[in-house]
Short mmCIF file of C-alpha atoms in Angstrom, two decimals:
data_model
loop_
_atom_site.label_atom_id
_atom_site.label_comp_id
_atom_site.label_asym_id
_atom_site.label_seq_id
_atom_site.Cartn_x
_atom_site.Cartn_y
_atom_site.Cartn_z
CA UNK R 185 -13.21 -18.87 2.73
CA UNK R 186 -13.92 -20.54 -0.62
CA UNK R 187 -13.34 -18.79 -3.93
CA UNK R 188 -17.06 -18.69 -4.67
CA UNK R 189 -17.84 -16.94 -1.40
CA UNK R 190 -14.98 -14.49 -1.91
CA UNK R 191 -16.37 -13.60 -5.34
CA UNK R 192 -19.86 -13.07 -3.88
CA UNK R 193 -18.56 -10.84 -1.10
CA UNK R 194 -16.33 -8.98 -3.55
CA UNK R 195 -19.35 -8.23 -5.73
CA UNK R 196 -21.32 -7.08 -2.68
CA UNK R 197 -18.46 -4.82 -1.61
CA UNK R 198 -18.10 -3.35 -5.10
CA UNK R 199 -21.83 -2.59 -5.25
CA UNK R 200 -21.68 -0.93 -1.83
CA UNK R 201 -18.76 1.21 -3.02
CA UNK R 202 -20.88 2.44 -5.93
CA UNK R 203 -23.61 3.45 -3.46
CA UNK R 204 -21.03 4.97 -1.10
CA UNK R 205 -19.72 7.18 -3.93
CA UNK R 206 -23.19 8.75 -4.39
CA UNK R 207 -23.18 10.28 -0.89
CA UNK R 208 -21.65 13.55 0.23
CA UNK R 209 -18.43 12.71 2.14
CA UNK R 210 -18.65 15.54 4.66
CA UNK R 211 -22.23 14.59 5.52
CA UNK R 212 -21.19 10.95 5.94
CA UNK R 213 -18.39 12.02 8.28
CA UNK R 214 -20.77 14.03 10.47
CA UNK R 215 -23.30 11.19 10.70
CA UNK R 216 -20.81 8.35 11.19
CA UNK R 217 -18.32 9.89 13.60
CA UNK R 218 -15.50 9.49 11.06
CA UNK R 219 -13.01 12.22 10.18
CA UNK R 220 -12.81 13.39 6.55
CA UNK R 221 -9.76 14.99 4.97
CA UNK R 222 -11.00 17.05 2.02
CA UNK R 223 -7.52 17.39 0.49
CA UNK R 224 -6.69 13.68 0.59
CA UNK R 225 -10.33 12.70 -0.04
CA UNK R 226 -10.01 10.17 2.74
CA UNK R 227 -11.95 9.12 5.82
CA UNK R 228 -10.37 8.00 9.08
CA UNK R 229 -12.68 5.63 10.95
CA UNK R 230 -12.11 3.67 14.16
CA UNK R 231 -13.43 0.11 14.06
CA UNK R 232 -12.72 -2.34 16.88
CA UNK R 233 -10.03 -0.09 18.33
CA UNK R 234 -8.11 0.18 15.03
CA UNK R 235 -7.97 3.13 12.66
CA UNK R 236 -8.83 2.60 9.00
CA UNK R 237 -8.32 4.94 6.05
CA UNK R 238 -11.10 4.88 3.44
CA UNK R 239 -10.58 6.59 0.10
CA UNK R 240 -13.46 8.53 -1.41
CA UNK R 241 -15.11 7.83 -3.79
CA UNK R 242 -13.38 4.48 -4.49
CA UNK R 243 -13.97 2.87 -1.07
CA UNK R 244 -10.44 1.42 -0.94
CA UNK R 245 -9.65 0.61 2.71
CA UNK R 246 -6.29 0.56 4.45
CA UNK R 247 -5.33 -0.21 8.03
CA UNK R 248 -3.58 2.86 9.44
CA UNK R 249 -0.28 1.80 10.99
CA UNK R 250 1.95 4.27 12.84
CA UNK R 251 5.49 4.67 11.50
CA UNK R 252 4.84 2.03 8.82
CA UNK R 253 3.29 1.88 5.40
CA UNK R 254 -0.47 1.57 5.70
CA UNK R 255 -1.75 -1.92 4.94
CA UNK R 256 -4.43 -2.68 2.35
CA UNK R 257 -7.24 -4.87 3.68
CA UNK R 258 -7.03 -8.24 1.91
CA UNK R 259 -9.77 -10.21 0.17
CA UNK R 260 -10.20 -12.51 3.18
CA UNK R 261 -11.50 -9.49 5.12
CA UNK R 262 -14.57 -8.75 2.99
CA UNK R 263 -16.84 -8.95 6.04
CA UNK R 264 -14.93 -6.03 7.55
CA UNK R 265 -14.78 -4.09 4.28
CA UNK R 266 -18.52 -4.48 3.73
CA UNK R 267 -19.24 -3.45 7.32
CA UNK R 268 -17.14 -0.27 7.08
CA UNK R 269 -18.52 0.91 3.71
CA UNK R 270 -22.08 0.04 4.66
CA UNK R 271 -21.75 1.90 7.98
CA UNK R 272 -20.33 5.06 6.38
CA UNK R 273 -23.18 5.58 3.96
CA UNK R 274 -26.04 4.19 6.08
CA UNK R 275 -25.27 5.66 9.50
CA UNK R 276 -27.67 8.45 10.46
CA UNK R 277 -26.29 9.64 13.81
CA UNK R 278 -29.23 8.29 15.79
CA UNK R 279 -28.88 8.89 19.51
CA UNK R 280 -28.14 5.78 21.55
CA UNK R 281 -31.20 4.67 23.49
CA UNK R 282 -29.14 2.83 26.14
CA UNK R 283 -31.81 0.15 25.91
CA UNK R 284 -29.86 -3.08 25.40
CA UNK R 285 -31.44 -6.12 23.76
CA UNK R 286 -30.22 -9.50 22.44
CA UNK R 287 -29.77 -9.75 18.69
CA UNK R 288 -32.93 -11.84 18.27
CA UNK R 289 -35.01 -8.91 19.64
CA UNK R 290 -33.78 -6.38 17.08
CA UNK R 291 -36.33 -5.40 14.45
CA UNK R 292 -36.20 -7.52 11.30
CA UNK R 293 -33.78 -10.23 12.48
CA UNK R 294 -35.68 -13.25 11.13
CA UNK R 295 -33.42 -15.93 9.59
CA UNK R 296 -30.22 -14.02 10.44
CA UNK R 297 -30.21 -15.29 14.04
CA UNK R 298 -28.86 -18.80 13.41
CA UNK R 299 -25.74 -17.53 11.68
CA UNK R 300 -25.25 -14.89 14.37
CA UNK R 301 -25.40 -17.48 17.15
CA UNK R 302 -23.07 -19.87 15.33
CA UNK R 303 -20.48 -17.28 14.34
CA UNK R 304 -20.67 -14.96 17.35
CA UNK R 305 -21.95 -16.41 20.61
CA UNK R 306 -20.74 -19.97 20.06
CA UNK R 307 -17.20 -18.77 19.30
CA UNK R 308 -17.12 -16.81 22.56
CA UNK R 309 -18.37 -19.75 24.60
CA UNK R 310 -16.10 -22.31 22.96
CA UNK R 311 -12.95 -20.23 23.41
CA UNK R 312 -13.56 -18.25 26.62
CA UNK R 313 -16.15 -20.34 28.46
CA UNK R 314 -13.66 -21.45 31.13
CA UNK R 315 -11.12 -18.64 30.73
CA UNK R 316 -12.56 -15.63 32.50
CA UNK R 317 -9.29 -13.81 33.08
CA UNK R 318 -8.26 -14.23 29.45
CA UNK R 319 -11.64 -12.92 28.30
CA UNK R 320 -11.27 -9.85 30.54
CA UNK R 321 -7.70 -9.16 29.41
CA UNK R 322 -8.68 -9.47 25.75
CA UNK R 323 -11.72 -7.21 26.13
CA UNK R 324 -9.62 -4.52 27.85
CA UNK R 325 -7.09 -4.71 25.00
CA UNK R 326 -9.99 -4.12 22.61
CA UNK R 327 -10.91 -0.96 24.48
CA UNK R 328 -13.75 -2.54 26.44
CA UNK R 329 -15.25 -1.08 29.60
CA UNK R 330 -16.61 -3.31 32.34
CA UNK R 331 -20.37 -3.80 32.36
CA UNK R 332 -21.99 -5.08 35.58
CA UNK R 333 -23.83 -8.19 34.39
CA UNK R 334 -23.13 -11.92 34.23
CA UNK R 335 -19.88 -13.30 35.56
CA UNK R 336 -18.00 -10.94 33.25
CA UNK R 337 -19.44 -8.18 31.08
CA UNK R 338 -17.83 -5.60 28.78
CA UNK R 339 -19.12 -2.78 26.61
CA UNK R 340 -17.11 -2.47 23.40
CA UNK R 341 -17.33 0.19 20.70
CA UNK R 342 -17.36 -1.60 17.37
CA UNK R 343 -17.82 1.68 15.48
CA UNK R 344 -18.37 5.25 16.77
CA UNK R 345 -22.18 4.91 16.87
CA UNK R 346 -22.30 1.15 17.39
CA UNK R 347 -21.47 -0.23 20.84
CA UNK R 348 -22.19 -3.80 21.90
CA UNK R 349 -22.17 -5.50 25.29
CA UNK R 350 -20.62 -8.96 25.67
CA UNK R 351 -21.68 -10.98 28.69
CA UNK R 352 -20.09 -14.26 29.72
CA UNK R 353 -21.28 -16.76 32.31
CA UNK R 354 -18.37 -19.06 33.04
CA UNK R 355 -18.75 -22.81 32.97
CA UNK R 356 -18.06 -25.05 35.94
CA UNK R 357 -18.63 -28.64 37.03
CA UNK R 358 -22.36 -28.03 37.31
CA UNK R 359 -23.23 -25.63 34.49
CA UNK R 360 -22.03 -25.12 30.93
CA UNK R 361 -20.68 -21.74 29.92
CA UNK R 362 -23.07 -19.35 28.16
CA UNK R 363 -22.74 -15.93 26.59
CA UNK R 364 -24.80 -13.22 24.96
CA UNK R 365 -24.18 -10.13 22.86
CA UNK R 366 -26.45 -7.13 23.43
CA UNK R 367 -27.10 -4.26 21.04
CA UNK R 368 -28.48 -0.78 21.62
CA UNK R 369 -31.93 -0.70 20.00
CA UNK R 370 -30.71 2.14 17.75
CA UNK R 371 -28.31 -0.30 16.01
CA UNK R 372 -30.86 -1.05 13.29
CA UNK R 373 -30.70 2.64 12.30
CA UNK R 374 -26.97 2.32 11.64
CA UNK R 375 -26.73 -0.99 9.74
CA UNK R 376 -28.85 -3.73 8.17
CA UNK R 377 -29.54 -6.62 10.54
CA UNK R 378 -27.43 -8.90 8.32
CA UNK R 379 -24.47 -6.59 8.92
CA UNK R 380 -25.24 -6.49 12.64
CA UNK R 381 -25.08 -10.29 12.66
CA UNK R 382 -21.59 -10.07 11.17
CA UNK R 383 -20.60 -7.65 13.97
CA UNK R 384 -20.95 -10.46 16.51
CA UNK R 385 -18.59 -12.68 14.53
CA UNK R 386 -16.03 -9.90 13.98
CA UNK R 387 -15.96 -9.01 17.68
CA UNK R 388 -15.55 -12.66 18.68
CA UNK R 389 -12.79 -13.19 16.11
CA UNK R 390 -10.90 -10.09 17.25
CA UNK R 391 -11.10 -11.08 20.91
CA UNK R 392 -9.78 -14.56 20.08
CA UNK R 393 -6.99 -13.07 17.96
CA UNK R 394 -5.98 -10.81 20.85
CA UNK R 395 -6.16 -13.69 23.33
CA UNK R 396 -3.89 -15.82 21.16
CA UNK R 397 -1.30 -13.05 21.22
CA UNK R 398 -1.33 -12.36 24.97
#
């Protein structure tokens, strides 16, 4: 990521932290599914099967690591930092509808779709399009549960109130591989559509990272 982009995302993150600090932490915990420690003034939030510690009101984020010193999230992870802070203060505990739709059918998507497809779906197809077993193993490692659609489908909890479904149709000699990422229609009540577009990229990146370490 270039220095200019890092500075832009850093500014966005800092502005979100200012907004985050205006909200009551216990109310945010109830709505988001996070835990809040009133003594430490710290949230514990699970994101993509990892636990993060978020200080209140500063918004400083650490990866919680058992038996080791917790790790600060670096500047290359601003997508993740923005997602976590945005989720904590925007989430409203809407009930899941269990009505799953592609990203392009979410309310207000507009121009955000092209980036979503390039950074999310295309990554999945390029890396896993002919590697069904690797895709399954990686999704299970990420806490995914099988979903009966496509050649391989998994439901993955990105955040406590934000599941997604990843569906892969494997490529062969006759057909190219394809994939899709489905969202519960309530997702737009938890995050802006621009943040939901980033979710697709983060999930794809984490699956690829896991696959490369299997």
